Short mmCIF file of N, CA, C and O in Angstrom, two decimals:
data_model
loop_
_atom_site.label_atom_id
_atom_site.label_comp_id
_atom_site.label_asym_id
_atom_site.label_seq_id
_atom_site.Cartn_x
_atom_site.Cartn_y
_atom_site.Cartn_z
N MET A 219 -5.70 30.01 31.82
CA MET A 219 -5.90 28.75 31.13
C MET A 219 -5.60 27.60 32.09
O MET A 219 -4.61 27.64 32.81
N GLN A 220 -6.43 26.61 32.07
CA GLN A 220 -6.20 25.43 32.89
C GLN A 220 -5.22 24.49 32.20
O GLN A 220 -5.18 24.41 30.97
N PHE A 221 -4.49 23.73 33.01
CA PHE A 221 -3.52 22.78 32.47
C PHE A 221 -4.17 21.79 31.51
O PHE A 221 -3.61 21.46 30.48
N LYS A 222 -5.39 21.33 31.83
CA LYS A 222 -6.04 20.33 30.98
C LYS A 222 -6.37 20.87 29.59
O LYS A 222 -6.63 20.11 28.67
N ASN A 223 -6.36 22.19 29.41
CA ASN A 223 -6.63 22.79 28.10
C ASN A 223 -5.36 23.08 27.31
O ASN A 223 -5.43 23.61 26.21
N THR A 224 -4.21 22.76 27.88
CA THR A 224 -2.95 23.02 27.21
C THR A 224 -2.70 21.91 26.18
O THR A 224 -2.75 20.74 26.51
N PRO A 225 -2.41 22.29 24.93
CA PRO A 225 -2.13 21.25 23.93
C PRO A 225 -0.89 20.44 24.31
O PRO A 225 0.05 20.98 24.87
N ASN A 226 -0.91 19.17 24.00
CA ASN A 226 0.21 18.29 24.29
C ASN A 226 1.18 18.26 23.13
O ASN A 226 0.78 18.26 21.98
N GLY A 227 2.44 18.19 23.43
CA GLY A 227 3.44 18.00 22.40
C GLY A 227 3.69 19.21 21.54
O GLY A 227 3.45 20.34 21.93
N LEU A 228 4.13 18.94 20.32
CA LEU A 228 4.57 19.96 19.38
C LEU A 228 3.83 19.76 18.07
O LEU A 228 3.75 18.64 17.58
N PRO A 229 3.28 20.80 17.47
CA PRO A 229 2.65 20.62 16.16
C PRO A 229 3.66 20.06 15.17
O PRO A 229 4.82 20.43 15.20
N GLY A 230 3.23 19.20 14.30
CA GLY A 230 4.17 18.68 13.33
C GLY A 230 3.64 17.55 12.48
O GLY A 230 4.32 17.09 11.58
N ILE A 231 2.42 17.10 12.71
CA ILE A 231 1.89 15.98 11.93
C ILE A 231 1.85 16.33 10.45
O ILE A 231 2.07 15.49 9.59
N CYS A 232 1.61 17.57 10.15
CA CYS A 232 1.49 18.02 8.76
C CYS A 232 2.87 18.18 8.10
O CYS A 232 2.98 18.09 6.89
N THR A 233 3.90 18.40 8.89
CA THR A 233 5.23 18.68 8.34
C THR A 233 6.22 17.53 8.51
O THR A 233 7.25 17.51 7.86
N ARG A 234 5.90 16.55 9.36
CA ARG A 234 6.84 15.47 9.65
C ARG A 234 7.27 14.72 8.38
O ARG A 234 8.45 14.50 8.14
N THR A 235 6.31 14.34 7.57
CA THR A 235 6.62 13.55 6.37
C THR A 235 7.45 14.34 5.36
O THR A 235 8.47 13.84 4.88
N PRO A 236 7.06 15.57 4.99
CA PRO A 236 7.90 16.33 4.06
C PRO A 236 9.31 16.62 4.61
O PRO A 236 10.27 16.63 3.84
N LEU A 237 9.43 16.84 5.91
CA LEU A 237 10.75 17.07 6.49
C LEU A 237 11.62 15.81 6.40
O LEU A 237 12.79 15.88 6.01
N LEU A 238 11.05 14.66 6.73
CA LEU A 238 11.80 13.40 6.65
C LEU A 238 12.15 13.06 5.20
O LEU A 238 13.25 12.61 4.91
N TRP A 239 11.22 13.32 4.29
CA TRP A 239 11.48 13.07 2.86
C TRP A 239 12.61 13.98 2.37
O TRP A 239 13.55 13.53 1.73
N SER A 240 12.52 15.27 2.71
CA SER A 240 13.50 16.25 2.22
C SER A 240 14.88 16.04 2.83
O SER A 240 15.88 15.97 2.10
N TYR A 241 14.95 15.97 4.16
CA TYR A 241 16.24 15.94 4.83
C TYR A 241 16.74 14.53 5.11
O TYR A 241 17.87 14.36 5.55
N GLY A 242 15.91 13.55 4.84
CA GLY A 242 16.33 12.15 4.94
C GLY A 242 16.63 11.59 3.57
O GLY A 242 17.79 11.42 3.19
N VAL A 243 15.59 11.37 2.78
CA VAL A 243 15.74 10.72 1.47
C VAL A 243 16.45 11.62 0.46
O VAL A 243 17.45 11.22 -0.14
N LEU A 244 15.94 12.82 0.24
CA LEU A 244 16.48 13.67 -0.82
C LEU A 244 17.90 14.17 -0.52
O LEU A 244 18.64 14.48 -1.45
N LYS A 245 18.28 14.20 0.74
CA LYS A 245 19.66 14.57 1.10
C LYS A 245 20.56 13.35 1.19
O LYS A 245 21.74 13.45 1.51
N GLY A 246 20.01 12.15 0.89
CA GLY A 246 20.82 10.93 0.85
C GLY A 246 21.17 10.35 2.20
O GLY A 246 22.07 9.52 2.31
N ARG A 247 20.47 10.74 3.25
CA ARG A 247 20.77 10.23 4.60
C ARG A 247 20.09 8.90 4.88
O ARG A 247 20.57 8.12 5.70
N ILE A 248 18.93 8.67 4.26
CA ILE A 248 18.22 7.40 4.42
C ILE A 248 17.68 6.97 3.05
O ILE A 248 17.47 7.80 2.17
N SER A 249 17.42 5.69 2.91
CA SER A 249 16.86 5.17 1.66
C SER A 249 15.35 5.39 1.63
O SER A 249 14.72 5.65 2.66
N ARG A 250 14.77 5.24 0.46
CA ARG A 250 13.31 5.32 0.34
C ARG A 250 12.65 4.23 1.19
O ARG A 250 11.62 4.44 1.79
N GLN A 251 13.25 3.05 1.18
CA GLN A 251 12.73 1.94 1.98
C GLN A 251 12.71 2.30 3.46
O GLN A 251 11.74 2.06 4.16
N ARG A 252 13.80 2.89 3.95
CA ARG A 252 13.87 3.27 5.36
C ARG A 252 12.84 4.36 5.66
O ARG A 252 12.23 4.36 6.73
N PHE A 253 12.63 5.27 4.73
CA PHE A 253 11.61 6.31 4.89
C PHE A 253 10.23 5.69 5.10
O PHE A 253 9.49 6.06 6.01
N VAL A 254 9.90 4.68 4.28
CA VAL A 254 8.60 4.01 4.41
C VAL A 254 8.51 3.29 5.75
O VAL A 254 7.49 3.35 6.43
N GLU A 255 9.59 2.65 6.16
CA GLU A 255 9.60 1.97 7.46
C GLU A 255 9.36 2.96 8.60
O GLU A 255 8.53 2.73 9.47
N LEU A 256 10.09 4.06 8.59
CA LEU A 256 9.98 5.05 9.66
C LEU A 256 8.63 5.76 9.67
O LEU A 256 8.10 6.11 10.72
N ASN A 257 8.10 6.01 8.50
CA ASN A 257 6.89 6.81 8.37
C ASN A 257 5.61 6.00 8.44
O ASN A 257 4.55 6.55 8.71
N SER A 258 5.69 4.68 8.20
CA SER A 258 4.46 3.92 8.07
C SER A 258 4.56 2.50 8.61
O SER A 258 3.87 2.15 9.57
N SER A 259 5.36 1.68 7.99
CA SER A 259 5.38 0.24 8.30
C SER A 259 5.68 -0.05 9.76
O SER A 259 5.00 -0.87 10.38
N ASN A 260 6.71 0.58 10.32
CA ASN A 260 7.09 0.28 11.70
C ASN A 260 5.98 0.63 12.69
O ASN A 260 5.74 -0.11 13.64
N ALA A 261 5.32 1.77 12.48
CA ALA A 261 4.24 2.17 13.39
C ALA A 261 3.09 1.16 13.31
O ALA A 261 2.53 0.76 14.33
N ALA A 262 2.74 0.74 12.11
CA ALA A 262 1.66 -0.24 11.96
C ALA A 262 2.05 -1.58 12.59
O ALA A 262 1.23 -2.22 13.25
N LYS A 263 3.29 -1.98 12.42
CA LYS A 263 3.75 -3.25 13.01
C LYS A 263 3.86 -3.15 14.53
O LYS A 263 3.63 -4.14 15.22
N LEU A 264 4.21 -1.98 15.04
CA LEU A 264 4.31 -1.79 16.48
C LEU A 264 2.99 -2.13 17.15
O LEU A 264 2.96 -2.67 18.24
N TYR A 265 1.89 -1.82 16.49
CA TYR A 265 0.57 -2.12 17.02
C TYR A 265 -0.10 -3.22 16.21
O TYR A 265 -1.31 -3.28 16.09
N GLY A 266 0.69 -4.10 15.66
CA GLY A 266 0.18 -5.22 14.89
C GLY A 266 -0.18 -6.38 15.80
O GLY A 266 -0.60 -6.18 16.92
N THR A 267 0.03 -7.55 15.32
CA THR A 267 -0.35 -8.74 16.06
C THR A 267 0.32 -8.76 17.43
O THR A 267 1.53 -8.68 17.54
N SER A 268 -0.47 -8.85 18.44
CA SER A 268 0.02 -8.87 19.82
C SER A 268 0.52 -10.26 20.18
O SER A 268 0.12 -11.25 19.59
N HIS A 269 1.36 -10.33 21.18
CA HIS A 269 1.85 -11.61 21.67
C HIS A 269 0.92 -12.18 22.74
O HIS A 269 1.22 -13.19 23.35
N GLN A 270 -0.20 -11.51 22.96
CA GLN A 270 -1.16 -11.95 23.97
C GLN A 270 -1.99 -13.11 23.41
O GLN A 270 -2.18 -13.25 22.22
N ALA A 271 -2.52 -13.92 24.30
CA ALA A 271 -3.32 -15.08 23.90
C ALA A 271 -4.74 -14.70 23.50
O ALA A 271 -5.38 -15.39 22.73
N SER A 272 -5.23 -13.59 24.01
CA SER A 272 -6.61 -13.20 23.76
C SER A 272 -6.82 -12.82 22.29
O SER A 272 -6.09 -12.00 21.75
N PRO A 273 -7.83 -13.39 21.62
CA PRO A 273 -8.10 -13.02 20.23
C PRO A 273 -8.51 -11.56 20.09
O PRO A 273 -8.32 -10.96 19.06
N VAL A 274 -9.04 -10.96 21.15
CA VAL A 274 -9.43 -9.54 21.10
C VAL A 274 -8.18 -8.67 20.93
O VAL A 274 -8.21 -7.67 20.25
N LEU A 275 -7.08 -9.08 21.54
CA LEU A 275 -5.87 -8.27 21.49
C LEU A 275 -4.99 -8.55 20.28
O LEU A 275 -4.01 -7.87 20.06
N THR A 276 -5.33 -9.54 19.49
CA THR A 276 -4.48 -9.85 18.35
C THR A 276 -4.87 -9.08 17.10
O THR A 276 -4.15 -9.10 16.12
N ALA A 277 -6.00 -8.38 17.13
CA ALA A 277 -6.34 -7.53 16.00
C ALA A 277 -5.33 -6.40 15.97
O ALA A 277 -5.08 -5.77 16.98
N GLY A 278 -4.73 -6.14 14.83
CA GLY A 278 -3.71 -5.12 14.77
C GLY A 278 -3.84 -4.25 13.54
O GLY A 278 -4.75 -4.39 12.74
N MET A 279 -2.90 -3.32 13.42
CA MET A 279 -2.93 -2.38 12.30
C MET A 279 -2.23 -2.95 11.07
O MET A 279 -2.52 -2.54 9.96
N TYR A 280 -1.27 -3.83 11.27
CA TYR A 280 -0.53 -4.40 10.16
C TYR A 280 -1.08 -5.80 9.88
O TYR A 280 -1.29 -6.55 10.81
N PRO A 281 -1.37 -6.15 8.65
CA PRO A 281 -1.07 -5.50 7.38
C PRO A 281 -2.21 -4.63 6.81
O PRO A 281 -2.14 -4.23 5.66
N LYS A 282 -3.25 -4.33 7.58
CA LYS A 282 -4.28 -3.43 7.07
C LYS A 282 -3.67 -2.07 6.76
O LYS A 282 -4.01 -1.43 5.78
N LYS A 283 -2.76 -1.61 7.61
CA LYS A 283 -2.01 -0.37 7.42
C LYS A 283 -0.53 -0.71 7.33
O LYS A 283 -0.09 -1.73 7.80
N GLY A 284 0.24 0.19 6.74
CA GLY A 284 1.69 0.04 6.75
C GLY A 284 2.27 -0.74 5.59
O GLY A 284 3.47 -0.94 5.54
N THR A 285 1.45 -1.18 4.66
CA THR A 285 1.95 -1.91 3.50
C THR A 285 0.97 -1.76 2.34
O THR A 285 -0.19 -1.45 2.54
N ILE A 286 1.46 -1.97 1.15
CA ILE A 286 0.61 -1.99 -0.04
C ILE A 286 0.59 -3.44 -0.52
O ILE A 286 1.59 -3.96 -1.00
N GLN A 287 -0.53 -4.09 -0.31
CA GLN A 287 -0.72 -5.47 -0.75
C GLN A 287 -2.22 -5.76 -0.80
O GLN A 287 -3.00 -4.99 -0.24
N PRO A 288 -2.63 -6.83 -1.45
CA PRO A 288 -4.07 -7.14 -1.51
C PRO A 288 -4.68 -7.22 -0.11
O PRO A 288 -4.08 -7.81 0.80
N GLY A 289 -5.81 -6.57 0.08
CA GLY A 289 -6.50 -6.57 1.36
C GLY A 289 -6.12 -5.42 2.28
O GLY A 289 -6.79 -5.17 3.27
N SER A 290 -5.04 -4.71 1.96
CA SER A 290 -4.62 -3.56 2.77
C SER A 290 -5.37 -2.32 2.29
O SER A 290 -5.87 -2.28 1.17
N ASP A 291 -5.37 -1.28 3.17
CA ASP A 291 -6.04 -0.02 2.79
C ASP A 291 -5.14 0.72 1.81
O ASP A 291 -4.63 1.35 2.03
N ALA A 292 -5.26 0.97 0.70
CA ALA A 292 -4.32 1.64 -0.19
C ALA A 292 -4.04 3.08 0.27
O ALA A 292 -4.54 4.02 -0.29
N ASP A 293 -3.25 3.23 1.34
CA ASP A 293 -2.87 4.55 1.85
C ASP A 293 -1.43 4.83 1.43
O ASP A 293 -0.53 4.07 1.77
N PHE A 294 -1.22 5.92 0.72
CA PHE A 294 0.15 6.28 0.35
C PHE A 294 0.23 7.72 -0.12
O PHE A 294 -0.79 8.37 -0.36
N THR A 295 1.46 8.21 -0.23
CA THR A 295 1.74 9.57 -0.68
C THR A 295 2.49 9.48 -1.99
O THR A 295 3.39 8.66 -2.14
N ILE A 296 2.14 10.35 -2.92
CA ILE A 296 2.86 10.43 -4.19
C ILE A 296 3.70 11.70 -4.17
O ILE A 296 3.19 12.79 -3.91
N TRP A 297 5.00 11.51 -4.42
CA TRP A 297 5.94 12.62 -4.47
C TRP A 297 6.25 12.95 -5.92
O TRP A 297 6.08 12.11 -6.80
N ARG A 298 6.74 14.12 -6.18
CA ARG A 298 7.09 14.54 -7.54
C ARG A 298 8.39 13.85 -7.99
O ARG A 298 9.22 13.48 -7.18
N SER A 299 8.53 13.74 -9.30
CA SER A 299 9.77 13.18 -9.86
C SER A 299 10.91 14.17 -9.62
O SER A 299 10.69 15.34 -9.28
N ASP A 300 12.14 13.71 -9.81
CA ASP A 300 13.31 14.56 -9.60
C ASP A 300 13.20 15.88 -10.37
O ASP A 300 13.50 16.94 -9.84
N SER A 301 12.77 15.81 -11.61
CA SER A 301 12.72 17.01 -12.45
C SER A 301 11.54 17.93 -12.13
O SER A 301 11.55 19.09 -12.51
N ALA A 302 10.55 17.43 -11.41
CA ALA A 302 9.35 18.24 -11.11
C ALA A 302 9.30 18.75 -9.67
O ALA A 302 8.34 19.42 -9.29
N ARG A 303 10.32 18.47 -8.87
CA ARG A 303 10.30 18.88 -7.47
C ARG A 303 10.20 20.39 -7.33
O ARG A 303 10.74 21.13 -8.13
N ARG A 304 9.51 20.79 -6.24
CA ARG A 304 9.36 22.21 -5.96
C ARG A 304 9.69 22.48 -4.49
O ARG A 304 8.92 22.08 -3.61
N PRO A 305 10.80 23.15 -4.25
CA PRO A 305 11.08 23.54 -2.87
C PRO A 305 9.94 24.43 -2.36
O PRO A 305 9.32 25.16 -3.12
N MET A 306 9.67 24.33 -1.07
CA MET A 306 8.58 25.10 -0.49
C MET A 306 8.97 25.57 0.90
O MET A 306 9.58 24.82 1.66
N LYS A 307 8.61 26.80 1.21
CA LYS A 307 8.84 27.33 2.54
C LYS A 307 7.62 26.98 3.40
O LYS A 307 6.48 27.20 2.99
N ILE A 308 7.86 26.39 4.57
CA ILE A 308 6.77 26.04 5.47
C ILE A 308 6.22 27.32 6.10
O ILE A 308 6.97 28.11 6.67
N GLU A 309 4.91 27.50 5.95
CA GLU A 309 4.23 28.65 6.54
C GLU A 309 2.94 28.18 7.20
O GLU A 309 2.18 27.43 6.59
N GLN A 310 2.70 28.62 8.40
CA GLN A 310 1.51 28.22 9.15
C GLN A 310 0.24 28.40 8.33
O GLN A 310 -0.64 27.55 8.34
N LYS A 311 0.13 29.48 7.59
CA LYS A 311 -1.09 29.78 6.84
C LYS A 311 -1.43 28.71 5.80
O LYS A 311 -2.56 28.62 5.36
N ASN A 312 -0.45 27.90 5.41
CA ASN A 312 -0.68 26.87 4.39
C ASN A 312 -0.88 25.46 4.97
O ASN A 312 -1.06 24.52 4.21
N LEU A 313 -0.79 25.33 6.28
CA LEU A 313 -0.87 24.00 6.90
C LEU A 313 -2.29 23.65 7.29
O LEU A 313 -3.12 24.53 7.52
N HIS A 314 -2.55 22.36 7.40
CA HIS A 314 -3.89 21.85 7.70
C HIS A 314 -3.92 21.09 9.02
O HIS A 314 -4.55 20.05 9.12
N HIS A 315 -3.25 21.59 10.02
CA HIS A 315 -3.29 20.92 11.32
C HIS A 315 -4.11 21.77 12.29
O HIS A 315 -4.55 22.87 11.97
N GLY A 316 -4.32 21.25 13.49
CA GLY A 316 -5.19 21.94 14.44
C GLY A 316 -4.51 23.01 15.26
O GLY A 316 -5.18 23.72 16.01
N ALA A 317 -3.20 23.16 15.16
CA ALA A 317 -2.48 24.15 15.96
C ALA A 317 -2.48 25.50 15.25
O ALA A 317 -2.68 25.58 14.03
N ASP A 318 -2.21 26.53 16.01
CA ASP A 318 -2.18 27.87 15.41
C ASP A 318 -0.75 28.37 15.16
O ASP A 318 -0.53 29.55 14.93
N TYR A 319 0.21 27.45 15.21
CA TYR A 319 1.59 27.80 14.89
C TYR A 319 2.33 26.54 14.45
O TYR A 319 1.84 25.42 14.61
N THR A 320 3.50 26.73 13.86
CA THR A 320 4.39 25.62 13.55
C THR A 320 5.80 26.00 13.98
O THR A 320 6.23 27.14 13.75
N PRO A 321 6.53 25.09 14.61
CA PRO A 321 7.91 25.39 14.98
C PRO A 321 8.83 25.44 13.75
O PRO A 321 9.97 25.85 13.85
N TYR A 322 8.30 25.06 12.61
CA TYR A 322 9.10 25.01 11.38
C TYR A 322 8.84 26.21 10.46
O TYR A 322 9.25 26.21 9.31
N GLU A 323 8.16 27.24 10.97
CA GLU A 323 7.84 28.43 10.19
C GLU A 323 9.10 28.96 9.50
O GLU A 323 10.13 29.17 10.14
N GLY A 324 9.02 29.14 8.18
CA GLY A 324 10.12 29.68 7.41
C GLY A 324 11.14 28.66 6.94
O GLY A 324 11.99 28.97 6.10
N MET A 325 11.08 27.44 7.44
CA MET A 325 12.03 26.40 7.03
C MET A 325 11.65 25.91 5.64
O MET A 325 10.48 25.77 5.31
N GLU A 326 12.64 25.65 4.81
CA GLU A 326 12.35 25.18 3.46
C GLU A 326 12.48 23.67 3.38
O GLU A 326 13.43 23.09 3.90
N VAL A 327 11.51 23.04 2.73
CA VAL A 327 11.59 21.62 2.40
C VAL A 327 11.86 21.51 0.91
O VAL A 327 11.52 22.41 0.14
N LEU A 328 12.47 20.42 0.50
CA LEU A 328 12.87 20.26 -0.89
C LEU A 328 11.72 19.82 -1.79
O LEU A 328 11.81 19.90 -3.01
N ASP A 329 10.64 19.34 -1.19
CA ASP A 329 9.45 18.93 -1.94
C ASP A 329 8.30 18.82 -0.96
O ASP A 329 8.50 18.76 0.25
N TRP A 330 7.10 18.81 -1.50
CA TRP A 330 5.87 18.68 -0.72
C TRP A 330 5.04 17.62 -1.43
O TRP A 330 5.11 17.51 -2.66
N PRO A 331 4.25 16.82 -0.72
CA PRO A 331 3.48 15.77 -1.39
C PRO A 331 2.63 16.31 -2.55
O PRO A 331 2.02 17.37 -2.45
N GLN A 332 2.62 15.55 -3.64
CA GLN A 332 1.79 15.90 -4.79
C GLN A 332 0.35 15.43 -4.55
O GLN A 332 -0.59 16.16 -4.80
N LEU A 333 0.22 14.20 -4.04
CA LEU A 333 -1.09 13.64 -3.72
C LEU A 333 -0.97 12.77 -2.48
O LEU A 333 0.06 12.15 -2.26
N VAL A 334 -2.06 12.70 -1.73
CA VAL A 334 -2.16 11.73 -0.63
C VAL A 334 -3.41 10.90 -0.91
O VAL A 334 -4.48 11.45 -1.19
N ILE A 335 -3.24 9.59 -0.85
CA ILE A 335 -4.31 8.64 -1.14
C ILE A 335 -4.66 7.92 0.17
O ILE A 335 -3.77 7.44 0.87
N LEU A 336 -5.95 7.87 0.49
CA LEU A 336 -6.42 7.18 1.69
C LEU A 336 -7.48 6.17 1.27
O LEU A 336 -8.49 6.55 0.67
N ARG A 337 -7.22 4.91 1.57
CA ARG A 337 -8.11 3.82 1.16
C ARG A 337 -8.49 3.92 -0.31
O ARG A 337 -9.63 3.74 -0.70
N GLY A 338 -7.50 4.25 -1.14
CA GLY A 338 -7.70 4.28 -2.58
C GLY A 338 -8.31 5.56 -3.13
O GLY A 338 -8.52 5.68 -4.33
N GLU A 339 -8.58 6.55 -2.28
CA GLU A 339 -9.19 7.81 -2.73
C GLU A 339 -8.23 8.97 -2.49
O GLU A 339 -7.60 9.05 -1.44
N VAL A 340 -8.16 9.89 -3.44
CA VAL A 340 -7.33 11.08 -3.27
C VAL A 340 -7.96 11.95 -2.19
O VAL A 340 -9.12 12.33 -2.30
N VAL A 341 -7.19 12.26 -1.13
CA VAL A 341 -7.70 13.09 -0.04
C VAL A 341 -6.96 14.41 0.10
O VAL A 341 -7.40 15.30 0.82
N TYR A 342 -5.81 14.53 -0.59
CA TYR A 342 -5.07 15.79 -0.56
C TYR A 342 -4.46 16.01 -1.92
O TYR A 342 -3.83 15.12 -2.48
N ASP A 343 -4.63 17.23 -2.44
CA ASP A 343 -4.04 17.63 -3.71
C ASP A 343 -2.99 18.70 -3.43
O ASP A 343 -3.33 19.82 -3.01
N GLY A 344 -1.74 18.36 -3.64
CA GLY A 344 -0.64 19.27 -3.37
C GLY A 344 -0.56 20.45 -4.32
O GLY A 344 0.04 21.47 -3.99
N GLU A 345 -1.12 20.33 -5.50
CA GLU A 345 -1.10 21.45 -6.45
C GLU A 345 -1.97 22.60 -5.94
O GLU A 345 -1.60 23.75 -6.02
N SER A 346 -3.14 22.27 -5.42
CA SER A 346 -4.06 23.29 -4.92
C SER A 346 -3.97 23.47 -3.40
O SER A 346 -4.56 24.39 -2.86
N ASN A 347 -3.22 22.58 -2.73
CA ASN A 347 -3.12 22.55 -1.27
C ASN A 347 -4.51 22.40 -0.64
O ASN A 347 -4.82 23.01 0.37
N LYS A 348 -5.32 21.55 -1.25
CA LYS A 348 -6.70 21.34 -0.76
C LYS A 348 -6.86 19.95 -0.17
O LYS A 348 -6.39 18.97 -0.72
N ILE A 349 -7.56 19.91 0.97
CA ILE A 349 -8.00 18.66 1.57
C ILE A 349 -9.30 18.28 0.87
O ILE A 349 -10.23 19.09 0.82
N LEU A 350 -9.38 17.07 0.33
CA LEU A 350 -10.54 16.69 -0.49
C LEU A 350 -11.52 15.77 0.22
O LEU A 350 -12.61 15.57 -0.27
N ASN A 351 -11.14 15.21 1.36
CA ASN A 351 -12.08 14.35 2.07
C ASN A 351 -12.78 15.15 3.17
O ASN A 351 -12.34 16.23 3.54
N GLN A 352 -13.85 14.63 3.66
CA GLN A 352 -14.64 15.30 4.68
C GLN A 352 -14.14 14.94 6.08
O GLN A 352 -13.74 13.81 6.30
N PRO A 353 -14.20 15.88 7.02
CA PRO A 353 -13.86 15.53 8.41
C PRO A 353 -14.73 14.36 8.87
O PRO A 353 -15.91 14.30 8.53
N GLY A 354 -14.12 13.45 9.58
CA GLY A 354 -14.86 12.28 10.05
C GLY A 354 -14.87 11.13 9.08
O GLY A 354 -15.51 10.11 9.31
N SER A 355 -14.14 11.25 7.97
CA SER A 355 -14.12 10.17 6.99
C SER A 355 -13.08 9.10 7.34
O SER A 355 -12.90 8.14 6.61
N GLY A 356 -12.39 9.30 8.46
CA GLY A 356 -11.43 8.29 8.92
C GLY A 356 -12.13 7.02 9.34
O GLY A 356 -13.36 6.92 9.33
N GLN A 357 -11.35 6.03 9.71
CA GLN A 357 -11.90 4.73 10.06
C GLN A 357 -11.19 4.22 11.31
O GLN A 357 -9.97 4.23 11.38
N TRP A 358 -11.96 3.80 12.30
CA TRP A 358 -11.40 3.27 13.54
C TRP A 358 -10.84 1.89 13.29
O TRP A 358 -11.49 1.05 12.69
N ILE A 359 -9.61 1.65 13.74
CA ILE A 359 -9.00 0.33 13.61
C ILE A 359 -8.64 -0.15 15.01
O ILE A 359 -7.85 0.48 15.71
N LYS A 360 -9.22 -1.26 15.40
CA LYS A 360 -8.88 -1.85 16.68
C LYS A 360 -7.46 -2.40 16.57
O LYS A 360 -7.10 -3.00 15.57
N ARG A 361 -6.66 -2.15 17.57
CA ARG A 361 -5.29 -2.60 17.52
C ARG A 361 -4.93 -3.40 18.75
O ARG A 361 -5.60 -3.32 19.77
N GLY A 362 -3.86 -4.14 18.63
CA GLY A 362 -3.36 -4.90 19.77
C GLY A 362 -2.52 -4.03 20.67
O GLY A 362 -2.37 -2.83 20.45
N LEU A 363 -1.95 -4.63 21.70
CA LEU A 363 -1.05 -3.92 22.60
C LEU A 363 0.25 -3.63 21.86
O LEU A 363 0.66 -4.36 20.96
N SER A 364 0.93 -2.59 22.27
CA SER A 364 2.22 -2.28 21.69
C SER A 364 3.18 -3.44 21.93
O SER A 364 3.14 -4.09 22.97
N THR A 365 4.06 -3.68 20.99
CA THR A 365 5.07 -4.72 21.14
C THR A 365 6.31 -4.21 21.88
O THR A 365 7.22 -4.98 22.12
N LEU A 366 6.33 -2.91 22.22
CA LEU A 366 7.45 -2.38 22.99
C LEU A 366 7.36 -2.86 24.43
O LEU A 366 6.26 -3.01 24.97
N PRO A 367 8.50 -3.08 25.10
CA PRO A 367 8.44 -3.52 26.50
C PRO A 367 7.88 -2.42 27.39
O PRO A 367 7.96 -1.28 27.15
#
């Protein structure tokens, strides 16, 4: 195998949110507000309005992404109520990512998303574990430069 064909990083896009929800919010380590900041708002703001003078670079992700307000893309996850939560064991066979393994195999999360909404449409149903949108239904968003030094 050539180096250029080696996957980068660690699989986890599919499990990051349930892990943070379970071991952050549900274990009382972070607030729901902090969860939203870590999982969504901060990333959108990081690539939001640039400090550059060029109008091309000032197009950003926030507030189109990272918030629920008029004019934003209604992207959000619905979690189960306290009484309806279902612990779940993470298993590769149930995940919808591009990798053929997960480093979290066998780890239990305290809940799994009930629904995922993208631009106002249900795209994931947690009851059936089905992806409901078509590949390629995403939308390109031009963003500014990162605000990190």
